[in-house]
Short mmCIF file of C-alpha atoms in Angstrom, two decimals:
data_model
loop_
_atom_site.label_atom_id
_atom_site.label_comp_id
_atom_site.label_asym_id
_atom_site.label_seq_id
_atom_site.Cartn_x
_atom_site.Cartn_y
_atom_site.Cartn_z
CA UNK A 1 156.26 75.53 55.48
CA UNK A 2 154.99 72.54 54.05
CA UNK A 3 152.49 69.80 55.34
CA UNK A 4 154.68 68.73 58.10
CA UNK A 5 155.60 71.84 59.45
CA UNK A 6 159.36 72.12 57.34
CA UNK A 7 160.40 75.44 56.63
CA UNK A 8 160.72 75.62 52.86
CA UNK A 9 161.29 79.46 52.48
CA UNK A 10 161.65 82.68 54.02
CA UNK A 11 162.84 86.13 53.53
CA UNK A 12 166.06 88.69 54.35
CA UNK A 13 163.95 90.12 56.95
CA UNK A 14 163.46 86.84 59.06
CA UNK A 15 167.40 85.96 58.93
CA UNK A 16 168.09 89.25 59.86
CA UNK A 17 165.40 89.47 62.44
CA UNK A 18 167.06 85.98 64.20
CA UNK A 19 170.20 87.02 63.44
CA UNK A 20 171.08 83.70 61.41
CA UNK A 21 171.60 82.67 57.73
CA UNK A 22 168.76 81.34 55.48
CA UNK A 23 170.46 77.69 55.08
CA UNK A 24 170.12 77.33 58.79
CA UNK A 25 166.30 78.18 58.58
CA UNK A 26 165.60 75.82 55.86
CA UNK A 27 164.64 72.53 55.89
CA UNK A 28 163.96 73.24 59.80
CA UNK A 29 160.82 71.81 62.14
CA UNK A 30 158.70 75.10 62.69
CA UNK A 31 158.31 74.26 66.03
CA UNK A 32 162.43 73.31 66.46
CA UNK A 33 163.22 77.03 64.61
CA UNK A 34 161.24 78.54 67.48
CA UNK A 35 161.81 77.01 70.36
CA UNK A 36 165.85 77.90 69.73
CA UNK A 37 165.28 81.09 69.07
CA UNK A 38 162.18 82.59 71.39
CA UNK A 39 163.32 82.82 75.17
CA UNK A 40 159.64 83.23 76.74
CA UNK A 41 159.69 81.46 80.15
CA UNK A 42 156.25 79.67 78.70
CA UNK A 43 157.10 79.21 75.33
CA UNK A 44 156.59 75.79 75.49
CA UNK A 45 153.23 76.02 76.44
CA UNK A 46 152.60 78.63 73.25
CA UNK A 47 154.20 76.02 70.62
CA UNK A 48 152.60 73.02 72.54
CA UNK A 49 149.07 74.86 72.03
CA UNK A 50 150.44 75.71 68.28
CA UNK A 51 151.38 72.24 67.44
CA UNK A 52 147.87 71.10 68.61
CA UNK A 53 146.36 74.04 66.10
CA UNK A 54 148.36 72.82 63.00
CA UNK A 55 147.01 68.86 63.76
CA UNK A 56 143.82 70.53 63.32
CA UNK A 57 144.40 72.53 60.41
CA UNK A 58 146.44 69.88 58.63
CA UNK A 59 142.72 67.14 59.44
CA UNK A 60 140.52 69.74 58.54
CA UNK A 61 139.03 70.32 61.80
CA UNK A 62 139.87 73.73 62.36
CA UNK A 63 137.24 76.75 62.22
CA UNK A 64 139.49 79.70 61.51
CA UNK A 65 143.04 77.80 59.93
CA UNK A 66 144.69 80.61 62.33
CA UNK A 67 146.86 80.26 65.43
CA UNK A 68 149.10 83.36 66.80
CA UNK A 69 150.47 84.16 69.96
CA UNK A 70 153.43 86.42 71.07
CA UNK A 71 157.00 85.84 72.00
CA UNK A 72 160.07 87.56 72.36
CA UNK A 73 163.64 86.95 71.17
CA UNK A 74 166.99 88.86 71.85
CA UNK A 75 168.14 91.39 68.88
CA UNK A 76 171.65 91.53 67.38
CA UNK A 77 172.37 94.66 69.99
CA UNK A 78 171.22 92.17 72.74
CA UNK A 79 167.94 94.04 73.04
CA UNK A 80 164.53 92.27 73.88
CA UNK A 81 162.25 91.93 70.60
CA UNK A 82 158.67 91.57 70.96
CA UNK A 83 156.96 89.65 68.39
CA UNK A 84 153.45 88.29 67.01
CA UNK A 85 153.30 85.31 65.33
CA UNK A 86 150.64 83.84 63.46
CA UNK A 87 150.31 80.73 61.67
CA UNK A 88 147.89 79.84 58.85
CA UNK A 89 146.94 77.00 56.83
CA UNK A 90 146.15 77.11 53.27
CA UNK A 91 144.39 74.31 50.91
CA UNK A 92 144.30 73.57 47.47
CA UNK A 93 140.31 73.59 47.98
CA UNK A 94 139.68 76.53 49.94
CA UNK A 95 136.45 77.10 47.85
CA UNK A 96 134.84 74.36 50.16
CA UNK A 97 134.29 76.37 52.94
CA UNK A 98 130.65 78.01 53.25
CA UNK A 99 130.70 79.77 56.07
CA UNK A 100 131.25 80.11 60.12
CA UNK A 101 129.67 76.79 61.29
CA UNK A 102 131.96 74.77 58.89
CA UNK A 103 135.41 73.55 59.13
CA UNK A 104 138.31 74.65 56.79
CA UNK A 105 139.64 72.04 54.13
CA UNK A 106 142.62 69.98 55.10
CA UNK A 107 145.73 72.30 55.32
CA UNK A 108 148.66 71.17 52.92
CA UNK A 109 151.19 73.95 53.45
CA UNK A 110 151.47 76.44 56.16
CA UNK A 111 152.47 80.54 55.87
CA UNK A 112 154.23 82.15 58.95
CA UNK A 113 153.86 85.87 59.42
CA UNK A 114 156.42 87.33 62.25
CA UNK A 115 155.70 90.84 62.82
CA UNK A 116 158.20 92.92 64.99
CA UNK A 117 155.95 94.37 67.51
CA UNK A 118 158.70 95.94 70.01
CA UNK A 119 157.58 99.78 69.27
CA UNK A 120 153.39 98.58 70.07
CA UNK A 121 154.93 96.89 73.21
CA UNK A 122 157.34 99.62 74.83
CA UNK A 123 154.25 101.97 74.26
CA UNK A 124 151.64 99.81 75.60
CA UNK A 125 153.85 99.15 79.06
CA UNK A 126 154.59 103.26 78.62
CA UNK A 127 150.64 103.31 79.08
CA UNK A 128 149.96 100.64 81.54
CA UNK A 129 152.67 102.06 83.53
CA UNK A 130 151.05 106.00 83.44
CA UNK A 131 147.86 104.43 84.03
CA UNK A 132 149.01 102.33 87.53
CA UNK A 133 150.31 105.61 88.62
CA UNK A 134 146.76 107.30 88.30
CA UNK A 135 145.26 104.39 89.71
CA UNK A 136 147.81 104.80 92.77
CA UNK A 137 146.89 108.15 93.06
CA UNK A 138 143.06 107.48 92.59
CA UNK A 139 143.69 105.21 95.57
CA UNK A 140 144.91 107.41 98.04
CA UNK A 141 143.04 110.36 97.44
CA UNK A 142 139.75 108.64 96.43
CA UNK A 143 137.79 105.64 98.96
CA UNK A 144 137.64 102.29 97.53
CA UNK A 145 134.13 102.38 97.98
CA UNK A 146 133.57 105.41 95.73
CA UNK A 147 136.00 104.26 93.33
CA UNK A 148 133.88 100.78 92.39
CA UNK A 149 130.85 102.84 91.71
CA UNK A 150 133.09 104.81 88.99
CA UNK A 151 134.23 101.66 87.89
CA UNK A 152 130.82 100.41 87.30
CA UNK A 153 129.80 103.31 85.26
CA UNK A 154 128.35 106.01 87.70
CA UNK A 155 129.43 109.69 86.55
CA UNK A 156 128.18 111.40 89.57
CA UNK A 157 128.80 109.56 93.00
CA UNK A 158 126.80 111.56 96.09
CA UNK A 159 124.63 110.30 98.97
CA UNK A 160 123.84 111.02 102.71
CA UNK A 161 125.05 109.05 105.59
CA UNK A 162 122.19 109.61 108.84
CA UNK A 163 125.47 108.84 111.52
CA UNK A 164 128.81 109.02 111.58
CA UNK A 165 131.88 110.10 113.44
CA UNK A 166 133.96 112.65 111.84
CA UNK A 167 137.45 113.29 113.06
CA UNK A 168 139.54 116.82 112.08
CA UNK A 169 143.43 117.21 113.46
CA UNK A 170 146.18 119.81 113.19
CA UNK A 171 148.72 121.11 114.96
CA UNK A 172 148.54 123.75 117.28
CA UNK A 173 151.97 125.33 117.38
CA UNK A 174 152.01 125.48 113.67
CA UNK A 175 152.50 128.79 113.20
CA UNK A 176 155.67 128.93 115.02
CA UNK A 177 157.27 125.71 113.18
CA UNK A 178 156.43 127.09 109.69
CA UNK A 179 158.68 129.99 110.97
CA UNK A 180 161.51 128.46 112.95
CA UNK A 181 162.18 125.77 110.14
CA UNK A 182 162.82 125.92 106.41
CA UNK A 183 160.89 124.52 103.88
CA UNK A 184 162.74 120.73 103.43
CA UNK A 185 162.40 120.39 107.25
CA UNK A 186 158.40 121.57 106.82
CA UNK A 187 157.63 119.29 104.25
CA UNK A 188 159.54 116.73 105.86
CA UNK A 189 157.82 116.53 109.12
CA UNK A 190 154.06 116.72 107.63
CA UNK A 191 155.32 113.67 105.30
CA UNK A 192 156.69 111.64 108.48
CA UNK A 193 153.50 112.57 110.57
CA UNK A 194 151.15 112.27 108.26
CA UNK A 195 152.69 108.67 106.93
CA UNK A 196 152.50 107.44 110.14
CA UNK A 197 148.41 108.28 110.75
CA UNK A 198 148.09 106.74 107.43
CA UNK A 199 150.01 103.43 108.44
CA UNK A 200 147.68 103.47 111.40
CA UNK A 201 145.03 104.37 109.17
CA UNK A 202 145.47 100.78 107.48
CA UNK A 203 145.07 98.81 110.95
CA UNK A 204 141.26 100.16 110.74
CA UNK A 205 139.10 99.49 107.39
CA UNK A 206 136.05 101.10 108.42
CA UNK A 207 137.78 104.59 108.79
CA UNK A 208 138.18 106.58 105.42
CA UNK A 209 140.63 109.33 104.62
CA UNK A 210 139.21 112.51 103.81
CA UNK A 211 141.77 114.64 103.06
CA UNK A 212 144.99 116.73 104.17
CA UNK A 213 145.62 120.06 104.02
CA UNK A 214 148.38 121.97 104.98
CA UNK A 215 148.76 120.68 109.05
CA UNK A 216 144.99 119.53 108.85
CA UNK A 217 144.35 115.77 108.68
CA UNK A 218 141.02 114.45 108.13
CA UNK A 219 139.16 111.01 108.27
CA UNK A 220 135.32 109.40 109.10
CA UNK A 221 133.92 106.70 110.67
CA UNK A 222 130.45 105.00 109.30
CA UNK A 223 130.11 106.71 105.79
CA UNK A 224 129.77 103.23 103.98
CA UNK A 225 127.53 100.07 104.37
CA UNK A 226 130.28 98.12 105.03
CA UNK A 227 131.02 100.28 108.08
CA UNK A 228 127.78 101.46 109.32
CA UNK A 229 127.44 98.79 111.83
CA UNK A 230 130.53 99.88 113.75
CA UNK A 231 130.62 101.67 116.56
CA UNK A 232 131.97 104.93 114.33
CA UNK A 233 132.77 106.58 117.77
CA UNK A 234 134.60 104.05 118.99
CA UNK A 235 136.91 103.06 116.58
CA UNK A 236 137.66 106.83 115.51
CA UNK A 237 138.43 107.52 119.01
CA UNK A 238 140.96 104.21 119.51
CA UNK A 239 142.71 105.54 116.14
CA UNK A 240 143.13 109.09 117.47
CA UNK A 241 145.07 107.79 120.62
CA UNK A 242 146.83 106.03 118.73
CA UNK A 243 147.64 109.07 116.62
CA UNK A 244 148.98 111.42 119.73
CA UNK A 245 151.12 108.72 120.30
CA UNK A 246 152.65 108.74 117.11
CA UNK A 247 152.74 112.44 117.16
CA UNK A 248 154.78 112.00 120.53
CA UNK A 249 156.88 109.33 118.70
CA UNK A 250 157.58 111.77 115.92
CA UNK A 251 158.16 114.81 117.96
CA UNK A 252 160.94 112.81 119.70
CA UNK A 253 162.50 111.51 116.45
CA UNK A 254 162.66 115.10 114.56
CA UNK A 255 163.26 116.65 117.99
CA UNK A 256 160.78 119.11 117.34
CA UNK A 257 157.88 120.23 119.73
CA UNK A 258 154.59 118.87 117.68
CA UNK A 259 151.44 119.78 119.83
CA UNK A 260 148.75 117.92 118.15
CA UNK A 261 144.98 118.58 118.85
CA UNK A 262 142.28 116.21 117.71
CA UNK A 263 138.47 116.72 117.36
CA UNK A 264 135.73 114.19 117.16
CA UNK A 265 131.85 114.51 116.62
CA UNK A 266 129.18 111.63 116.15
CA UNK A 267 126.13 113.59 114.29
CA UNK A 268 124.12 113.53 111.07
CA UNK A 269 123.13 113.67 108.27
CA UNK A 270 125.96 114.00 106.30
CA UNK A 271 126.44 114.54 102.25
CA UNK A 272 129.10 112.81 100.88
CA UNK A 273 130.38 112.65 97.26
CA UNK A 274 132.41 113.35 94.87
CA UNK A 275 133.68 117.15 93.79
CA UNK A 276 135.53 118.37 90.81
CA UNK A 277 136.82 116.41 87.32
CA UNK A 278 140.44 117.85 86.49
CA UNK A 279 141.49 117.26 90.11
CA UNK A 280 138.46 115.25 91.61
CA UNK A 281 137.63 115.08 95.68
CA UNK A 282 135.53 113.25 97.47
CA UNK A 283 133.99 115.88 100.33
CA UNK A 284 131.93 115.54 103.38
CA UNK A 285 129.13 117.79 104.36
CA UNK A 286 127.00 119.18 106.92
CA UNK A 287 126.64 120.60 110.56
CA UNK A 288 128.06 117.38 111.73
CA UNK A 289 131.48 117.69 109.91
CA UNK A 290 131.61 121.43 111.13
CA UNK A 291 131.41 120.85 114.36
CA UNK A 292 134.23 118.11 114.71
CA UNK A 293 136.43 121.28 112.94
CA UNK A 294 135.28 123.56 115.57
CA UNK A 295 135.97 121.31 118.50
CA UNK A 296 139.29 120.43 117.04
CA UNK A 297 140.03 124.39 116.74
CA UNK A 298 139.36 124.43 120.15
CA UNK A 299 141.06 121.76 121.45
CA UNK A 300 143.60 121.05 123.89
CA UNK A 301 147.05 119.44 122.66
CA UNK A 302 147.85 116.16 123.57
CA UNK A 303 144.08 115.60 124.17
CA UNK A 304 141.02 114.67 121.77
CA UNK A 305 138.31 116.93 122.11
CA UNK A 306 135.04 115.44 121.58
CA UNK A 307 131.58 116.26 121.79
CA UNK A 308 128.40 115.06 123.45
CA UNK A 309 127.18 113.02 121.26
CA UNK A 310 130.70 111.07 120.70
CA UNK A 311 130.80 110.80 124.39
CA UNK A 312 127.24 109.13 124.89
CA UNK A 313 128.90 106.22 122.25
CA UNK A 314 132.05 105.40 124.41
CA UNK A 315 131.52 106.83 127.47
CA UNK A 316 130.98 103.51 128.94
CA UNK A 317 134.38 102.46 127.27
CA UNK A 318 138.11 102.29 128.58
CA UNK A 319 139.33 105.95 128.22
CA UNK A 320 140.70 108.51 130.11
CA UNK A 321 137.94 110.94 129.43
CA UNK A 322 137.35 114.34 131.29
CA UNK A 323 134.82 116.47 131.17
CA UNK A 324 135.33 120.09 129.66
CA UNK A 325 133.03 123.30 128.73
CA UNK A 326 133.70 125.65 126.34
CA UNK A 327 131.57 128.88 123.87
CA UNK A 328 130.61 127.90 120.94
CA UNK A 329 130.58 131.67 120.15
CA UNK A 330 127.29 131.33 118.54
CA UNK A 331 126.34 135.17 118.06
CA UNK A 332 122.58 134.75 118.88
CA UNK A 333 123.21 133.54 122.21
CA UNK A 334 126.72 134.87 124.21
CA UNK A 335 126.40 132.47 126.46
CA UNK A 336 125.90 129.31 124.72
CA UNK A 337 128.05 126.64 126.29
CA UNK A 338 127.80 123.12 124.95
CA UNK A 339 129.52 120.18 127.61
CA UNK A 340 132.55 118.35 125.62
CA UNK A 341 135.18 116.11 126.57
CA UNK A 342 138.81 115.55 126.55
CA UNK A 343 140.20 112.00 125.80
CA UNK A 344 143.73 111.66 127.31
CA UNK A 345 146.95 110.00 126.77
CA UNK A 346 146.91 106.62 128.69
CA UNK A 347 148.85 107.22 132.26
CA UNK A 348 151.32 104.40 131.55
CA UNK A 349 152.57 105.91 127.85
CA UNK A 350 155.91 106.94 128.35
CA UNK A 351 157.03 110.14 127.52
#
């Protein structure tokens, strides 16, 4: 273009790109040409911001004599184009410029490079796209807590929590539904039961998902700073009501007999990070976690099992608790009974 922004040339490859003729490109306002042609919902802010960038290049008060941005237009098989434009000033002294600090001379013509960029595009969104999946799937297999210490550079993620509740679930009659239904009706039922813990699940930010495996669903209570404050018992214990009522809910809707037990222990220490790179895990461990399995193994469906220790933090609470002795089958001592405790099913939940 010249000094005032006319178009005074161009090329076969610009007519073709715009799908016009060169006589109606010539002679044209840079910033007319463009806004006909580019279909950007903020285009005008990109040629307002360009039109301020040529003022400046045209008085001389412009540090780099560049100004680009990106745009789209529609193709001649009504396709979507993505394109980078750049703008730059040239001078018939260009030799007076030094160096960073100083301005460029005043522009008297300006050169317009339009670069298709469509291919760099579709690839970048094929990226960003792969990329939100991963995070997705980072997100529900990995605590958000854990995941901002990866994201701020640590490569191994461990520590030890001194309290917390741990909660372990699964179904008791298992066995028997693996073998009475096929594999789509399976599948189907872990996905409805196991959605609707996790739609609980979101009700209660302190309480982090574990992991699932198989009919086993597990979760904690307290393994963060942002949640070790809580009553871990507590909350845990509120959630897994909640979740034998859903399983109730469930059983009804698939009309299928789901007997769900639930386990719960309040203990410490507990290690907790991060396991594996192909397929990473974040993994709880210690005597406490073990023994919220082995109450849940032992458990009583329709009931949540929990130990001592859980008790002592809610016993003082509004549940239906019971109390309930059972071996720990601890070979150095036959007779080693620990006192537990079932939580049941509020009287007034409808069957």
């Amino acid at each position: 273009t010249d000094e005032n922004s006319t178009i005074i040339k161009t090329n076969d490859v610009v007519v073709s790109l715009f799908k016009t003729n060169e006589a109606s490109i010539l002679n044209q306002k840079l910033k007319t040409f463009l806004s006909d042609h580019l279909i950007d919902k903020d285009k005008n802010v990109s040629l307002k911001t360009l039109d301020n960038e040529i003022l400046k290049m045209r008085e001389g008060a412009s540090k780099t004599n560049k100004c680009s941005f990106y745009s789209s237009i529609i193709g001649s098989k009504s396709q979507l184009i993505h394109l980078f434009i750049q703008v730059e000033g040239f001078s018939d002294h260009e030799d007076e410029f030094v160096d960073e600090c100083q301005f460029f001379p005043n522009a008297h013509g300006f050169s317009v490079t339009i670069v298709d960029q469509t291919a760099e595009y579709n690839q970048k969104m094929i990226v960003e796209k792969e990329k939100k999946k991963s995070e997705e799937l980072n997100s529900s297999i990995m605590p958000l807590a854990v995941r901002k210490l990866f994201e701020n550079g640590e490569n191994e993620v461990s520590f030890e929590v001194q309290k917390a509740t741990i909660l372990y679930s699964s179904i008791f009659n298992w066995n028997d539904i693996v073998q009475s239904k096929n594999s789509t009706q399976v599948v189907s039922l872990l996905n409805k039961l196991f959605n609707s813990y996790d739609e609980i699940l979101a009700n209660y930010p302190s309480i982090t998902k574990i992991s699932t495996k198989s009919d086993v669903y597990v979760v904690a209570c307290g393994l963060f700073r942002d949640s070790s404050s809580v009553n871990s018992a507590q909350f845990l214990s509120e959630f897994a009501v909640q979740m034998l009522e859903v399983a109730e809910d469930v059983s009804r809707e698939l009309e299928i007999s789901i007997q769900v037990t639930i386990g719960l222990n309040t203990g410490g220490p507990i290690i907790c990070g991060v396991v594996g790179r192909t397929i990473p895990s974040f993994e709880i461990i210690g005597e406490a976690v073990n023994e919220a399995a082995l109450v849940n193994s032992t458990g009583v469906p329709r009931c949540i099992h929990i130990t001592e220790t859980t008790y002592e933090d809610i016993k003082y609470m509004n549940f239906s608790i019971r109390e309930r002795e059972f071996s720990s089958n601890n070979d150095e001592n036959e007779n080693d009974t620990k006192k537990t405790y079932l939580i049941s099913l509020p009287k007034n939940y409808n069957d």
